[in-house]
């Protein structure tokens, strides 16, 4: 029988952990460093790629993704060499997607052509907001004008362009968000990631929030309304949600992220990167050293991994479910049963159907619009947590 | 066998925390009854719950050998009685087994309600009473005031009250002498037919049922065949002995003596407190007065949270019942809660003790339904039915009227809090019977419906008076009132575990308070949940739990799978115990918390 991961595909993720400045809301593994020896980093990436190629050889690759941090601070040569090495090891799909996360600053935009030449065919731009006051509050170092300019260059340089916006920002009303989103959709974009601002522990916003200094966050009702506004405005513009926070024109969905949500296998390279690898028929979770220097040293010695755990059937099934239900397309419950060795509790399924949270057929379970709004509760219920 | 003149049988009467157990410990210790190395605090309270709560649930006894200052050797038998109102009958029997009492009053506190209830029992039993002012080592001790109060409130002479600190040992020697010289020796005739009182009994896994007896007349020997007069059963005595406080065999027990027997008795149920034991042949014809079988007063349902634990619960209840004849139970099934037991208790403390023991000793999580009293339903056809579960309430059109049990409650409280107490009693449909003062303490007596007291009256009393009030009660009888059954509907489905009998005039307030509480206790669900209180088909109060608005993680990519999964596992482990009612999950604690009243 084919391994389960094949239902999700195979991808490689490269983590670049450095930023020019740390944003106050960001809880990703990112660091600000004065001097970075890019050639040393490249050697470490290549050696990790080689190691993984030996571990899971011969798979058809769906996607490569450079995330961060701010990977648009990477030298285009480094990016090109990494892509080349990956293509050298694995056969690639005809429609291989190669994405780079980019900041919309003018410096980055100047490098777009070089990235494209090195093999990048899609960028995801961290625009975040379309007014300068809010960009400043979010700690972003670019302006709206720069962002629009960067987007225009990207539009003409890459096959596909996505950008991110954050909503439910301080002092933002549903009306203001509707106007901003409409403006964003007027740009020739084919993919949007629209995130509700989440206050995470261990961030500057998190600290300010705890001490009561983060004022003007919209109340729950307003934030919920902004979610609804997002759905209706994007639907009307032909960019429906295909995942909780991701919207795309048909065919422009992020193939890379779909590997995660469809619970495929993915190689995670770089500090703090996670992977899921099916080895000898068993799904494993890999994790690398989080601190950049630590990872670098480990990778040079032989492996950046600090963990490679075999997941139990029930752990793997939980992950499949919690990732898969984020997608509008939902999950195949038979696949869940195959992974766990036991299907979902039919009583819970009919209960959630009855209260309008999911639509269930024997071969598909999807959340309704209402269910997606309380997805955490739906998932907890299905997994009896 | 000790001559009657050299036996003294006594009990210690005290309010909780006034130092009864400490005094008992000290008497045992100072006479060398227990080696110093075997001494532990509150020697006579053997159950964890007794030690923790500072209460005595089962009667205990100890035989103390004491050489008095006059050079004579005396046998002192102390019976430690349960001090709580729930066990008033057991107390009354223990009192009948002895001739005198030490009345222990905390000299920093004064007379409390339980002191009164128990001392009246002692007076009723014809005891000679020696007042003991305890805790005189404390700076707040005020012996003169407390002695005057004893005379005022109880009406016994306290001029020669002993001044003691059980903690430090002051006055212990004088107490032992007072027991010998101020308490009477028992009476009884050796040659008369055997007449012994069954004071208490308990189940011992190795010995079977152990019976605590007081010999009134005659002699009880090993291998005697004895008859329990209330049920006519005959047993052969296979062990006979006394407690020091551990069991010690003796040849026989004569008049005035207190000891134990075992006789291959399997169930505590077969040994009823207050029963008369006599010889099978040529026994006495005269049973001791005052015997009555115990009657449960408070009922509630006990259900396992996890329905698969029903058999474990049955097992636990069977085992507890082995040792507690006053606790009754029968299987019950509830639409909402599945299978469980309807249990009857002597009172609320008794209920709590049994519930705690099941949860602790047998490790079963329980849902306790609303406690109920026994109502008398006078049907239109003249029949009178007893109802102890609101779920059994017949169609109201067949009922002529309903009667409920009432109590006489005695409350002692510093007068600063008197207003709060009067309000509390008034709110609970009380009728004031008496109000008097002793110093700056008020004594109020109320006629109250038991159903207003059964739940959290005592807690409320404690909290409005910052713990300074004391309370005791006795059942007085039944009276008619306008009582209705109130149901609670969660998401339009009645939750039978929350239905209760209430007075019509108080139903709305009660219903509103229940709905408000449940609104806070039931977590938000994925949909809106109406909570209603209803009488018959009529909704009298309503609250709504709004639906969860938004609960979704904005970002979740490859690196988040592990974190999200672990979060779910953690959630699963820390999840509150819930019970499914229709589409709604109700946390276990909601059943108790929802019933608590604020006023």
Short mmCIF file of C-alpha atoms in Angstrom, two decimals, chain A residues 102-249:
data_model
loop_
_atom_site.label_atom_id
_atom_site.label_comp_id
_atom_site.label_asym_id
_atom_site.label_seq_id
_atom_site.Cartn_x
_atom_site.Cartn_y
_atom_site.Cartn_z
CA UNK A 102 9.77 38.90 0.97
CA UNK A 103 9.60 42.19 2.74
CA UNK A 104 8.28 44.96 0.57
CA UNK A 105 11.28 47.24 1.04
CA UNK A 106 13.02 48.85 -1.93
CA UNK A 107 16.26 46.93 -1.35
CA UNK A 108 14.47 43.59 -1.60
CA UNK A 109 12.54 44.66 -4.66
CA UNK A 110 15.84 45.36 -6.35
CA UNK A 111 16.79 41.73 -5.94
CA UNK A 112 13.54 40.26 -7.29
CA UNK A 113 14.89 39.78 -10.82
CA UNK A 114 17.90 37.89 -9.51
CA UNK A 115 15.70 35.61 -7.38
CA UNK A 116 13.56 34.85 -10.41
CA UNK A 117 16.65 33.98 -12.39
CA UNK A 118 17.70 31.60 -9.61
CA UNK A 119 14.41 29.69 -9.79
CA UNK A 120 11.94 31.51 -7.54
CA UNK A 121 8.54 31.60 -9.25
CA UNK A 122 6.34 32.88 -6.47
CA UNK A 123 6.74 35.50 -3.77
CA UNK A 124 4.73 36.09 -0.66
CA UNK A 125 5.05 39.69 0.41
CA UNK A 126 4.57 40.82 4.00
CA UNK A 127 2.56 43.95 3.25
CA UNK A 128 0.52 43.64 6.51
CA UNK A 129 -1.38 46.94 6.23
CA UNK A 130 -2.24 49.56 3.68
CA UNK A 131 -1.77 52.65 5.82
CA UNK A 132 1.46 54.05 7.20
CA UNK A 133 0.23 54.72 10.73
CA UNK A 134 -0.68 51.08 11.20
CA UNK A 135 2.51 49.86 9.57
CA UNK A 136 4.45 51.87 12.12
CA UNK A 137 2.37 50.46 14.95
CA UNK A 138 3.06 46.96 13.67
CA UNK A 139 6.76 47.81 13.77
CA UNK A 140 7.15 47.46 10.03
CA UNK A 141 10.06 49.31 8.47
CA UNK A 142 8.44 49.86 5.08
CA UNK A 143 5.83 52.36 3.88
CA UNK A 144 2.68 51.78 1.85
CA UNK A 145 4.27 53.44 -1.15
CA UNK A 146 7.25 51.10 -0.94
CA UNK A 147 4.95 48.12 -0.55
CA UNK A 148 2.93 49.02 -3.63
CA UNK A 149 6.11 49.57 -5.62
CA UNK A 150 7.53 46.25 -4.49
CA UNK A 151 4.30 44.52 -5.39
CA UNK A 152 4.30 46.01 -8.88
CA UNK A 153 7.83 44.83 -9.50
CA UNK A 154 7.00 41.38 -8.17
CA UNK A 155 3.90 41.22 -10.34
CA UNK A 156 6.04 41.69 -13.42
CA UNK A 157 8.83 39.43 -12.27
CA UNK A 158 7.17 36.29 -10.89
CA UNK A 159 4.47 34.01 -12.18
CA UNK A 160 2.54 34.27 -8.92
CA UNK A 161 2.39 36.81 -6.15
CA UNK A 162 0.72 36.69 -2.79
CA UNK A 163 0.68 39.14 0.02
CA UNK A 164 -0.24 39.15 3.69
CA UNK A 165 -2.47 41.53 5.56
CA UNK A 166 -3.17 41.62 9.26
CA UNK A 167 -6.62 42.66 10.49
CA UNK A 168 -8.26 43.35 13.83
CA UNK A 169 -5.44 45.77 14.40
CA UNK A 170 -5.52 48.46 17.06
CA UNK A 171 -8.39 50.92 16.50
CA UNK A 172 -9.50 49.15 13.33
CA UNK A 173 -13.24 48.99 12.60
CA UNK A 174 -14.98 46.45 10.34
CA UNK A 175 -15.77 49.30 7.91
CA UNK A 176 -12.16 50.40 7.71
CA UNK A 177 -11.10 46.80 7.13
CA UNK A 178 -13.66 46.38 4.37
CA UNK A 179 -12.26 49.45 2.59
CA UNK A 180 -8.67 48.32 3.01
CA UNK A 181 -9.40 44.83 1.81
CA UNK A 182 -11.27 46.15 -1.22
CA UNK A 183 -8.25 48.26 -2.03
CA UNK A 184 -6.00 45.22 -1.71
CA UNK A 185 -8.20 43.17 -4.01
CA UNK A 186 -8.02 45.90 -6.63
CA UNK A 187 -4.32 45.16 -6.93
CA UNK A 188 -3.61 42.38 -9.40
CA UNK A 189 -3.08 39.77 -6.74
CA UNK A 190 -3.96 36.06 -7.06
CA UNK A 191 -3.43 34.98 -3.47
CA UNK A 192 -3.95 36.69 -0.13
CA UNK A 193 -3.15 35.57 3.41
CA UNK A 194 -5.43 37.49 5.74
CA UNK A 195 -4.64 36.97 9.38
CA UNK A 196 -6.42 38.18 12.42
CA UNK A 197 -3.85 39.83 14.68
CA UNK A 198 -3.04 37.30 17.37
CA UNK A 199 -1.33 38.41 20.53
CA UNK A 200 1.28 35.78 21.27
CA UNK A 201 3.14 35.22 24.51
CA UNK A 202 6.80 36.10 24.38
CA UNK A 203 6.38 38.92 21.87
CA UNK A 204 6.56 42.66 22.49
CA UNK A 205 2.79 42.86 21.87
CA UNK A 206 2.27 40.01 24.29
CA UNK A 207 4.14 41.85 27.03
CA UNK A 208 2.34 45.11 26.34
CA UNK A 209 -0.99 43.31 26.31
CA UNK A 210 -0.33 41.69 29.68
CA UNK A 211 0.60 44.99 31.27
CA UNK A 212 -2.54 46.58 29.80
CA UNK A 213 -0.61 48.90 27.50
CA UNK A 214 -1.82 47.50 24.20
CA UNK A 215 -4.90 49.66 23.72
CA UNK A 216 -7.58 49.78 21.09
CA UNK A 217 -7.72 46.10 20.15
CA UNK A 218 -11.16 45.48 18.61
CA UNK A 219 -13.58 43.60 20.89
CA UNK A 220 -14.41 39.99 20.10
CA UNK A 221 -17.62 40.91 18.28
CA UNK A 222 -15.87 43.38 16.00
CA UNK A 223 -13.05 40.91 15.29
CA UNK A 224 -15.63 38.26 14.45
CA UNK A 225 -17.37 40.66 12.15
CA UNK A 226 -14.08 41.40 10.41
CA UNK A 227 -13.72 37.70 9.77
CA UNK A 228 -17.17 37.71 8.15
CA UNK A 229 -16.32 40.83 6.15
CA UNK A 230 -13.19 39.06 4.93
CA UNK A 231 -15.19 36.11 3.69
CA UNK A 232 -17.86 38.10 1.89
CA UNK A 233 -15.54 40.65 0.29
CA UNK A 234 -13.15 37.97 -0.95
CA UNK A 235 -15.95 35.71 -2.16
CA UNK A 236 -17.38 38.57 -4.19
CA UNK A 237 -13.95 39.26 -5.68
CA UNK A 238 -13.53 35.63 -6.80
CA UNK A 239 -10.93 34.86 -4.13
CA UNK A 240 -12.73 32.57 -1.72
CA UNK A 241 -11.05 31.13 1.32
CA UNK A 242 -9.49 27.75 0.67
CA UNK A 243 -8.12 27.71 4.21
CA UNK A 244 -8.99 29.57 7.40
CA UNK A 245 -6.82 32.59 6.55
CA UNK A 246 -5.86 31.98 2.94
CA UNK A 247 -7.69 33.12 -0.17
CA UNK A 248 -6.89 32.49 -3.81
CA UNK A 249 -8.17 32.56 -7.33
#
